[in-house]
Amino acid sequence: MSKEPQEIVLQGIGVSPGIVISEAFLLTSVDDRYVEREISEDEIPREISRLEEALAQTRGQLHDIQSKVKAAIGQDNAGIFDAHLLVVEDRALLDEVIRGLKSRRLNVEVILHDVAERYAEALSKIEDDYLRERAADVRDVTRRILRNLSGRAHSEISSLSKPCVIIANDLAPSETATMDKERVIGFATDLGSPTSHTAIMARALGIPAIVGLHDVSVRVSAGDAVLIDGNKGVLIIHPSADRLERYGQLVESRRHIQSELARLKDEDAETQDGYRVLLSANIERPDDVDAVLENGARGVGLFRSEFIYLTREDLPSEEEQYHVYRDVAQRLDPDPVIIRTIDLGGDKFLSHVRTAKEMNPFMGWRAIRFCLAQPDIFKTQLRAILRASQSTNIRIMYPMVSSVDEVVSANRLLEEAKSDLRQAGHAFNEDLEVGVMIEIPSAALTANLLAPHVAFFSIGTNDLVQYTLAVDRVNERVAYLYEPTHPAILKLIKNTIDIGHQHGIWTGICGEMAGNPMMVPLLMGLGADEFSVSPSLVPVVKDVIRNLHYAQAETLAAKAMQSVSPKEVLDLCRELTQEIAPEVIELMN
Ligand code: PEP
Ligand code: MG
């Protein structure tokens, strides 16, 4: 008699709510899963010829990619592959692998990996930027050779033929952005944290997801039945019949609450006593406008425009971008659409534009810093946004501003873009509003200096928390320290809002904190004028606001400002939400 497989329960970090049960699809990364195997002396020649074949195949692939990149974006960017080719052609490396095969008698994958890793380690310690970068090239190309040695193609999301749950070591934001939600109905990863852009994309797509599971990618086998509870961060391999029944009931009761909340679609985000805020949505892709409309958000408070760049192999032209921005704005007109200029770097990179590997990418060449150094790329986007602003309600917002100088420089380029358009005879909104994201402590602390240059502030709590508390937002090991209700964060938010109001400009919140329904009364009490949240969270946020009295929000905020610990503030937030909107707490649990 065949035995039922044993249930295995894994705990991670739930980053996108919902429950799904499906078959697992393992997305293997290229360098994992080769086994170590001892070989006999007779096998050495065969291992050498396997390596030679893999090297030849790798060389062919690199030449191929190089010519495609050259055709698409020019010789400079194709240069990276010269460095890769040098690694493949390095005779010393090959000789060392052969020596290793003879002395260690292990399969060539293991020897190659170890030799290449030693090279990379040595390079990464050299005090020379150029040579340090070569370490990444060695690792990159080694992964490719290992993949060719295994003879296995890298399993691709695009090859999915039926709905599945993706299990992976990690997922890049660009991979998540290209997921087809008809086929990928949930995902779980070993790495990751709630405010990584991969997690943000999962919420935007409405796909239940869990990250930070440590070893899910080796515990699940392809085809296993898995259950993902994105609220609790629990993943169950081979769920029992009993478990499935309990989850079935839970899904039913949540569905009921959600359909009640859907009735609020056309209502305003207004408290019981008539205090109204603007509740808009964050989007990453033009298609997300459907979800904005379905969920009853008022426009877009943050369009992460870099995702247009991330989901393709070349840079989008001015014309292409113009059509995207104009179509989004026209569909939402007269509600506002705030386009954030590209925020590349951090955890979002273009595979086809060469940038040096950085030790601390979130503190490196990112967002406005990248744009000011690449004025051609930046001005192309500015011209596209300006043209789309003609007879629509588009606004523009600069990310990761740390000082007034950056705003002045960006505005200067904006003026140049305007004059280019005037000369070319293109119309645009001459009064287009420009705002900045407040997501670096220096910006929050000098909001008074920034205010005279802008029409609004939008607080990006995802980065503000990371930079203020020195907690990497994508590192699951320190995720427990990532606390938006920390007293330092509340002080910075309050300072920004107060200064904004003193200068007569509005202040919104577009980080994930704004979409946490428990924290909404707190942010309202601190004076936030606008909330921009993932489209799927609009109904719960609206429900909380509509059940709130403004005095309750003010009292909560005053108590929170006196609190000494993040947990104390969180408890106050949970208590109030439980009192005014218990259905929301039920949905979140
Ligand atoms: C933020 O930092 O809070 C934000 C909204 O921007 P992103 O998450 O894209 O960095
Ligand atoms: Mg940010």
XYZ file of N, CA and C in Angstrom, residues 262-478:
651
model
N -15.477 45.281 -1.428
C -15.524 45.720 -2.826
C -16.651 46.741 -3.039
N -17.630 46.743 -2.143
C -18.727 47.717 -2.284
C -18.272 49.156 -2.056
N -17.077 49.324 -1.457
C -16.601 50.686 -1.165
C -15.963 51.343 -2.379
N -15.912 50.617 -3.467
C -15.149 51.043 -4.640
C -15.335 52.525 -5.005
N -16.569 52.970 -5.055
C -16.780 54.345 -5.519
C -16.852 55.366 -4.385
N -16.640 54.896 -3.154
C -16.706 55.817 -2.011
C -15.364 56.545 -1.861
N -15.426 57.701 -1.167
C -14.181 58.426 -0.898
C -13.476 57.856 0.325
N -12.192 58.170 0.421
C -11.447 57.780 1.629
C -11.650 58.903 2.647
N -12.737 58.789 3.384
C -13.133 59.886 4.275
C -13.525 59.303 5.637
N -13.078 59.963 6.717
C -13.398 59.445 8.053
C -14.878 59.694 8.364
N -15.327 59.091 9.458
C -16.720 59.250 9.900
C -17.079 60.729 10.076
N -16.082 61.520 10.482
C -16.357 62.944 10.722
C -15.873 63.831 9.574
N -15.758 63.244 8.389
C -15.566 64.063 7.190
C -14.151 64.506 6.870
N -13.125 63.875 7.454
C -11.739 64.230 7.109
C -11.315 63.354 5.931
N -11.004 64.016 4.847
C -10.772 63.249 3.615
C -9.295 63.256 3.209
N -8.812 62.115 2.761
C -7.460 62.059 2.179
C -7.584 61.509 0.767
N -6.501 61.653 0.005
C -6.521 61.076 -1.344
C -5.927 59.671 -1.251
N -6.693 58.699 -1.726
C -6.199 57.310 -1.687
C -5.917 56.852 -3.118
N -4.645 56.811 -3.456
C -4.287 56.414 -4.822
C -3.441 55.137 -4.782
N -2.948 54.733 -5.948
C -2.288 53.421 -5.996
C -0.872 53.514 -6.550
N -0.059 52.517 -6.197
C 1.288 52.379 -6.753
C 1.225 51.398 -7.913
N 1.845 51.746 -9.025
C 1.887 50.783 -10.130
C 3.317 50.608 -10.637
N 3.522 49.464 -11.264
C 4.838 49.183 -11.852
C 4.738 49.044 -13.361
N 3.580 48.580 -13.841
C 3.438 48.335 -15.286
C 2.151 48.992 -15.773
N 2.117 49.392 -17.044
C 0.905 50.056 -17.550
C -0.356 49.211 -17.323
N -0.223 47.887 -17.415
C -1.399 47.023 -17.242
C -2.006 47.116 -15.852
N -1.208 47.587 -14.883
C -1.713 47.669 -13.511
C -2.864 48.672 -13.384
N -3.062 49.488 -14.401
C -4.169 50.462 -14.355
C -5.511 49.742 -14.178
N -5.637 48.546 -14.743
C -6.890 47.788 -14.563
C -7.184 47.612 -13.077
N -6.146 47.195 -12.335
C -6.332 46.950 -10.899
C -6.604 48.254 -10.145
N -6.014 49.357 -10.616
C -6.258 50.660 -9.974
C -7.743 50.979 -10.075
N -8.287 50.783 -11.267
C -9.703 51.109 -11.495
C -10.615 50.121 -10.759
N -10.287 48.836 -10.849
C -11.143 47.817 -10.200
C -11.237 48.022 -8.703
N -10.128 48.461 -8.103
C -10.109 48.590 -6.641
C -10.537 49.968 -6.144
N -10.877 50.855 -7.059
C -11.405 52.161 -6.651
C -10.373 53.116 -6.091
N -9.125 53.062 -6.627
C -8.130 54.052 -6.202
C -8.336 55.326 -7.011
N -7.917 56.470 -6.444
C -8.015 57.737 -7.177
C -6.652 58.061 -7.789
N -6.427 57.513 -8.932
C -5.187 57.807 -9.647
C -3.996 57.023 -9.110
N -2.818 57.478 -9.527
C -1.571 56.782 -9.182
C -0.667 57.751 -8.422
N -0.269 57.348 -7.227
C 0.614 58.206 -6.427
C 2.078 57.875 -6.642
N 2.330 56.718 -7.271
C 3.708 56.315 -7.567
C 3.694 55.343 -8.735
N 4.217 55.807 -9.864
C 4.401 54.919 -11.018
C 5.894 54.615 -11.050
N 6.253 53.378 -10.700
C 7.673 53.002 -10.694
C 8.104 52.784 -12.151
N 8.434 53.902 -12.804
C 8.628 53.849 -14.259
C 9.803 52.975 -14.683
N 10.726 52.693 -13.754
C 11.893 51.884 -14.150
C 11.503 50.481 -14.613
N 10.320 50.021 -14.216
C 9.921 48.676 -14.641
C 9.704 48.604 -16.154
N 9.430 49.760 -16.774
C 9.329 49.769 -18.245
C 10.701 49.416 -18.828
N 11.744 49.868 -18.134
C 13.104 49.625 -18.615
C 13.572 48.211 -18.282
N 13.072 47.686 -17.162
C 13.583 46.399 -16.672
C 13.056 45.207 -17.443
N 11.918 45.391 -18.094
C 11.293 44.240 -18.721
C 11.607 44.146 -20.214
N 12.726 44.725 -20.609
C 13.099 44.638 -22.016
C 14.620 44.614 -22.168
N 15.065 44.385 -23.386
C 16.501 44.190 -23.629
C 17.209 45.446 -24.117
N 16.459 46.557 -24.283
C 17.101 47.787 -24.736
C 16.423 48.960 -24.040
N 16.909 50.177 -24.323
C 16.318 51.334 -23.657
C 15.056 51.772 -24.397
N 13.987 52.092 -23.694
C 12.778 52.535 -24.400
C 12.981 53.946 -24.975
N 12.473 54.186 -26.160
C 12.660 55.494 -26.791
C 11.695 56.514 -26.181
N 11.928 57.797 -26.529
C 11.035 58.865 -26.052
C 9.600 58.597 -26.520
N 9.485 58.200 -27.781
C 8.162 57.975 -28.371
C 7.418 56.842 -27.651
N 8.144 55.750 -27.415
C 7.510 54.600 -26.728
C 7.038 55.011 -25.338
N 7.919 55.708 -24.631
C 7.549 56.101 -23.264
C 6.376 57.079 -23.286
N 6.413 58.004 -24.229
C 5.315 58.977 -24.336
C 3.974 58.253 -24.433
N 3.916 57.229 -25.275
C 2.641 56.506 -25.448
C 2.229 55.791 -24.172
N 3.204 55.192 -23.496
C 2.872 54.484 -22.244
C 2.300 55.482 -21.225
N 3.015 56.583 -20.987
C 2.586 57.541 -19.956
C 1.241 58.168 -20.330
N 1.109 58.519 -21.607
C -0.136 59.159 -22.028
C -1.325 58.196 -21.863
N -1.146 56.947 -22.251
C -2.258 55.993 -22.147
C -2.669 55.778 -20.690
N -1.667 55.633 -19.823
C -1.970 55.440 -18.387
C -2.747 56.664 -17.873
N -2.234 57.862 -18.169
C -2.863 59.085 -17.640
C -4.257 59.285 -18.215
N -4.415 58.981 -19.494
C -5.750 59.169 -20.093
C -6.769 58.214 -19.472
N -6.336 57.000 -19.182
C -7.281 56.040 -18.590
C -7.713 56.478 -17.196
N -6.862 57.235 -16.514
C -7.191 57.608 -15.134
C -7.661 59.048 -15.005
N -7.623 59.781 -16.071
C -8.011 61.186 -16.082
C -9.429 61.349 -15.508
N -9.747 62.329 -14.665
C -8.906 63.458 -14.256
C -8.080 63.199 -13.008
N -8.069 61.946 -12.523
C -7.253 61.686 -11.329
C -5.766 61.821 -11.676
N -4.980 62.189 -10.664
C -3.545 62.417 -10.948
C -2.750 61.126 -11.173
N -1.692 61.254 -11.957
C -0.742 60.144 -12.128
C 0.656 60.718 -11.870
N 1.269 60.241 -10.801
C 2.602 60.750 -10.455
C 3.640 59.773 -10.993
N 4.393 60.249 -11.966
C 5.418 59.378 -12.561
C 6.740 59.638 -11.856
N 7.238 58.598 -11.237
C 8.547 58.729 -10.616
C 9.594 58.468 -11.682
N 10.549 59.383 -11.806
C 11.601 59.164 -12.805
C 12.413 57.934 -12.389
N 13.100 57.340 -13.352
C 13.639 55.990 -13.130
C 14.504 55.864 -11.875
N 14.198 54.825 -11.135
C 14.937 54.489 -9.920
C 15.646 53.161 -10.164
N 16.708 53.240 -10.975
C 17.490 52.027 -11.246
C 18.635 51.942 -10.243
N 19.200 50.740 -10.082
C 20.210 50.525 -9.049
C 19.528 49.940 -7.831
N 20.259 49.740 -6.760
C 19.675 49.106 -5.566
C 19.473 47.636 -5.825
N 18.206 47.215 -6.030
C 17.965 45.819 -6.418
C 17.377 45.735 -7.826
N 17.517 46.840 -8.611
C 16.971 46.829 -9.975
C 18.053 47.250 -10.966
N 18.460 46.318 -11.792
C 19.528 46.616 -12.740
C 19.113 46.265 -14.156
N 19.672 47.008 -15.114
C 19.449 46.662 -16.513
C 20.506 45.646 -16.895
N 20.067 44.527 -17.445
C 21.065 43.506 -17.783
C 21.936 43.968 -18.947
N 21.438 44.910 -19.751
C 22.166 45.272 -20.964
C 22.985 46.555 -20.836
N 22.875 47.274 -19.721
C 23.713 48.463 -19.552
C 24.740 48.147 -18.482
N 25.966 48.299 -18.865
C 27.021 47.872 -17.960
C 27.205 48.862 -16.813
N 27.055 48.384 -15.603
C 27.377 49.218 -14.451
C 28.284 48.399 -13.552
N 29.201 49.094 -12.883
C 30.157 48.366 -12.045
C 29.424 47.722 -10.874
N 29.879 46.546 -10.480
C 29.311 45.882 -9.296
C 29.663 46.718 -8.075
N 28.716 46.932 -7.202
C 28.977 47.766 -6.031
C 28.827 46.944 -4.760
N 29.580 47.321 -3.735
C 29.487 46.610 -2.451
C 28.163 46.933 -1.761
N 27.698 48.181 -1.920
C 26.469 48.607 -1.253
C 25.534 49.264 -2.260
N 24.924 48.469 -3.143
C 24.164 49.095 -4.236
C 23.045 50.030 -3.772
N 22.436 49.765 -2.622
C 21.363 50.670 -2.180
C 21.903 52.044 -1.790
N 23.204 52.087 -1.476
C 23.781 53.387 -1.137
C 24.658 53.900 -2.272
N 24.533 53.268 -3.401
C 25.438 53.602 -4.486
C 24.805 54.399 -5.607
N 25.118 53.958 -6.798
C 24.761 54.710 -8.004
C 23.333 54.357 -8.371
N 22.406 55.028 -7.744
C 21.006 54.640 -7.847
C 20.144 55.870 -8.150
N 19.007 55.640 -8.794
C 17.936 56.636 -8.919
C 18.431 57.977 -9.466
N 18.193 59.073 -8.727
C 18.515 60.394 -9.266
C 20.029 60.535 -9.519
N 20.827 59.796 -8.752
C 22.289 59.867 -8.942
C 22.659 59.316 -10.326
N 22.037 58.196 -10.657
C 22.257 57.592 -11.981
C 21.765 58.553 -13.061
N 20.563 59.127 -12.848
C 19.967 59.992 -13.884
C 20.788 61.252 -14.124
N 21.299 61.862 -13.047
C 22.074 63.091 -13.233
C 23.402 62.797 -13.940
N 23.887 61.565 -13.780
C 25.142 61.199 -14.457
C 24.904 60.728 -15.892
N 23.652 60.446 -16.220
C 23.304 59.955 -17.562
C 22.232 60.892 -18.143
N 22.595 62.169 -18.373
C 21.572 63.151 -18.757
C 20.793 62.784 -20.022
N 21.426 62.037 -20.926
C 20.693 61.698 -22.158
C 19.530 60.770 -21.846
N 19.819 59.737 -21.030
C 18.756 58.798 -20.666
C 17.672 59.553 -19.881
N 18.102 60.410 -18.955
C 17.155 61.137 -18.100
C 16.288 62.092 -18.928
N 16.938 62.861 -19.808
C 16.158 63.855 -20.579
C 15.194 63.188 -21.558
N 15.572 62.014 -22.043
C 14.637 61.293 -22.925
C 13.364 61.004 -22.141
N 13.547 60.546 -20.897
C 12.351 60.255 -20.099
C 11.581 61.543 -19.760
N 12.303 62.593 -19.402
C 11.624 63.845 -19.046
C 10.800 64.378 -20.217
N 11.371 64.313 -21.421
C 10.617 64.804 -22.592
C 9.361 63.962 -22.801
N 9.496 62.662 -22.631
C 8.324 61.788 -22.820
C 7.235 62.126 -21.797
N 7.634 62.332 -20.544
C 6.639 62.647 -19.496
C 5.990 64.005 -19.797
N 6.838 64.971 -20.162
C 6.299 66.313 -20.453
C 5.269 66.255 -21.580
N 5.619 65.552 -22.635
C 4.678 65.484 -23.778
C 3.368 64.830 -23.344
N 3.485 63.791 -22.510
C 2.265 63.102 -22.072
C 1.447 63.954 -21.107
N 2.077 64.998 -20.539
C 1.370 65.834 -19.551
C 0.363 66.774 -20.207
N 0.485 66.915 -21.514
C -0.436 67.791 -22.235
C -1.871 67.262 -22.087
N -2.724 68.081 -21.501
C -4.133 67.756 -21.213
C -4.359 66.438 -20.467
N -3.423 66.100 -19.576
C -3.667 65.007 -18.617
C -3.201 65.518 -17.253
N -3.466 64.715 -16.219
C -3.092 65.164 -14.873
C -1.816 64.476 -14.395
N -0.775 64.579 -15.199
C 0.505 63.946 -14.845
C 1.335 64.877 -13.962
N 1.987 64.283 -12.976
C 2.975 65.002 -12.173
C 4.262 64.203 -12.202
N 5.325 64.834 -11.779
C 6.618 64.161 -11.865
C 7.254 64.140 -10.478
N 8.033 63.098 -10.216
C 8.625 62.989 -8.877
C 10.023 62.391 -8.985
N 10.988 63.007 -8.287
C 12.366 62.509 -8.318
C 12.611 61.577 -7.121
N 13.226 60.422 -7.377
C 13.510 59.499 -6.270
C 14.875 59.729 -5.630
N 15.007 59.294 -4.401
C 16.276 59.218 -3.678
C 17.049 60.537 -3.621
N 16.290 61.594 -3.378
C 16.938 62.901 -3.272
C 17.583 63.013 -1.895
N 18.858 63.451 -1.869
C 19.500 63.594 -0.554
C 19.877 65.040 -0.253
N 19.790 65.918 -1.276
C 20.143 67.324 -1.014
C 19.457 68.234 -2.023
N 19.438 69.527 -1.688
C 18.812 70.520 -2.571
C 19.501 70.546 -3.936
N 20.817 70.401 -3.918
C 21.564 70.488 -5.182
C 21.024 69.520 -6.232
N 20.667 68.312 -5.771
C 20.161 67.325 -6.733
C 18.844 67.789 -7.350
N 17.998 68.406 -6.534
C 16.714 68.872 -7.068
C 16.964 70.003 -8.076
N 17.881 70.897 -7.704
C 18.181 72.017 -8.607
C 18.732 71.478 -9.929
N 19.635 70.517 -9.849
C 20.212 69.953 -11.091
C 19.141 69.247 -11.917
N 18.277 68.485 -11.246
C 17.232 67.755 -11.985
C 16.276 68.758 -12.626
N 15.935 69.803 -11.884
C 15.034 70.815 -12.460
C 15.676 71.530 -13.649
N 17.000 71.699 -13.598
C 17.688 72.341 -14.720
C 17.552 71.460 -15.971
N 17.723 70.166 -15.788
C 17.579 69.249 -16.933
C 16.127 69.228 -17.419
N 15.208 69.383 -16.472
C 13.786 69.439 -16.862
C 13.542 70.675 -17.733
N 14.160 71.794 -17.357
C 14.011 73.014 -18.168
C 14.606 72.805 -19.567
N 15.756 72.107 -19.611
C 16.366 71.842 -20.928
C 15.431 70.965 -21.771
N 14.820 69.992 -21.107
C 13.895 69.105 -21.839
C 12.714 69.924 -22.371
N 12.253 70.888 -21.565
C 11.136 71.729 -22.016
C 11.555 72.547 -23.236
N 12.762 73.095 -23.162
C 13.134 73.936 -24.303
C 13.370 73.097 -25.569
N 13.849 71.854 -25.405
C 13.957 70.947 -26.579
C 12.571 70.787 -27.214
N 11.575 70.600 -26.352
C 10.226 70.341 -26.878
C 9.642 71.575 -27.547
N 9.909 72.747 -26.937
C 9.395 73.973 -27.557
C 9.963 74.112 -28.964
N 11.272 73.861 -29.047
C 11.917 73.982 -30.371
C 11.336 72.989 -31.370
N 11.008 71.807 -30.871
C 10.468 70.780 -31.785
C 8.970 70.960 -32.015
N 8.392 71.942 -31.349
C 6.966 72.229 -31.556
C 6.025 71.268 -30.839
N 6.505 70.628 -29.756
C 5.637 69.723 -28.991
C 4.983 70.477 -27.833
N 3.682 70.248 -27.653
C 2.991 70.897 -26.538
C 3.184 70.078 -25.261
N 3.129 70.770 -24.127
C 3.165 70.071 -22.823
C 2.567 70.994 -21.775
N 2.312 70.450 -20.590
C 1.733 71.268 -19.523
C 2.836 72.130 -18.908
N 2.762 73.438 -19.154
C 3.806 74.348 -18.658
C 3.826 74.382 -17.132
N 2.699 74.038 -16.499
C 2.631 74.105 -15.025
C 2.771 72.739 -14.370
N 3.345 71.817 -15.087
C 3.516 70.466 -14.542
C 4.129 70.523 -13.131
N 3.490 69.831 -12.195
C 3.978 69.870 -10.812
C 5.135 68.896 -10.616
N 6.139 69.355 -9.889
C 7.302 68.516 -9.615
C 7.404 68.288 -8.110
N 7.555 67.043 -7.722
C 7.718 66.722 -6.300
C 8.943 65.867 -6.073
N 9.252 65.645 -4.804
C 10.378 64.754 -4.497
C 9.939 63.671 -3.531
N 10.625 62.535 -3.632
C 10.412 61.494 -2.632
C 11.288 61.822 -1.439
N 10.704 61.668 -0.276
C 11.490 61.834 0.951
C 11.732 60.424 1.451
N 12.936 59.927 1.175
C 13.226 58.538 1.541
C 14.645 58.364 2.071
N 15.310 59.501 2.250
C 16.646 59.473 2.842
C 16.574 60.388 4.068
N 17.137 59.977 5.197
C 17.021 60.821 6.392
C 17.451 62.270 6.161
N 18.508 62.477 5.364
C 18.963 63.863 5.146
C 17.872 64.705 4.487
N 17.069 64.088 3.642
C 15.984 64.843 2.988
C 14.884 65.145 3.999
N 14.566 64.162 4.844
C 13.516 64.389 5.845
C 13.943 65.484 6.817
N 15.223 65.493 7.155
C 15.704 66.474 8.138
C 15.865 67.865 7.538
N 15.976 67.943 6.209
C 16.125 69.267 5.580
C 14.935 69.556 4.664
N 13.785 69.016 5.052
C 12.574 69.233 4.243
C 12.329 70.731 4.054
N 12.701 71.541 5.036
C 12.501 72.995 4.919
C 13.315 73.596 3.780
N 14.468 72.979 3.472
C 15.297 73.503 2.380
C 14.795 73.028 1.017
N 14.184 71.847 1.031
C 13.699 71.278 -0.237
C 12.364 71.896 -0.645
N 11.539 72.202 0.363
C 10.157 72.635 0.082
C 10.052 73.788 -0.929
N 10.910 74.820 -0.846
C 10.748 75.927 -1.807
C 10.919 75.512 -3.273
N 11.513 74.340 -3.509
C 11.792 73.931 -4.895
C 10.755 72.992 -5.483
N 9.789 72.565 -4.666
C 8.881 71.518 -5.147
C 7.418 71.815 -4.812
N 6.532 71.056 -5.461
C 5.092 71.249 -5.242
C 4.517 70.236 -4.254
N 5.243 69.160 -3.984
C 4.764 68.176 -2.997
C 5.903 67.264 -2.545
N 5.629 66.608 -1.418
C 6.528 65.572 -0.900
C 5.787 64.239 -0.927
N 6.515 63.165 -1.202
C 5.922 61.842 -1.046
C 6.934 60.995 -0.273
N 6.516 60.532 0.897
C 7.473 59.837 1.765
C 7.581 58.364 1.369
N 8.782 57.973 1.023
C 9.044 56.576 0.643
C 9.560 55.841 1.874
N 8.624 55.269 2.620
C 9.044 54.650 3.890
C 9.918 53.413 3.686
N 9.802 52.767 2.534
C 10.605 51.545 2.333
C 12.094 51.852 2.460
N 12.508 52.899 1.763
C 13.914 53.278 1.857
C 14.196 54.070 3.117
N 13.243 54.902 3.526
C 13.484 55.716 4.728
C 13.801 54.807 5.924
N 13.076 53.708 6.045
C 13.336 52.780 7.158
C 14.715 52.141 6.984
N 15.008 51.705 5.763
C 16.303 51.040 5.518
C 17.475 51.965 5.845
N 17.382 53.223 5.379
C 18.520 54.126 5.582
C 18.597 54.651 7.022
N 17.448 54.847 7.648
C 17.474 55.406 9.009
C 17.920 54.357 10.023
N 17.403 53.138 9.866
C 17.723 52.098 10.850
C 18.934 51.257 10.438
N 19.514 51.585 9.284
C 20.659 50.811 8.774
C 20.313 49.334 8.661
N 19.170 49.057 8.038
C 18.711 47.675 7.860
C 18.450 47.449 6.374
N 19.275 46.628 5.754
C 19.120 46.325 4.335
C 17.709 45.782 4.067
N 16.975 46.449 3.186
C 15.576 46.077 2.986
C 15.390 44.749 2.259
N 16.464 44.193 1.683
C 16.285 42.914 0.997
C 16.969 41.745 1.719
N 17.424 41.981 2.925
C 18.166 40.927 3.637
C 17.283 40.304 4.716
N 16.899 39.037 4.496
C 15.963 38.397 5.425
C 16.549 38.200 6.817
N 17.886 38.211 6.926
C 18.477 37.973 8.244
C 18.257 39.143 9.187
N 18.111 40.344 8.612
C 17.905 41.495 9.498
C 16.479 42.024 9.385
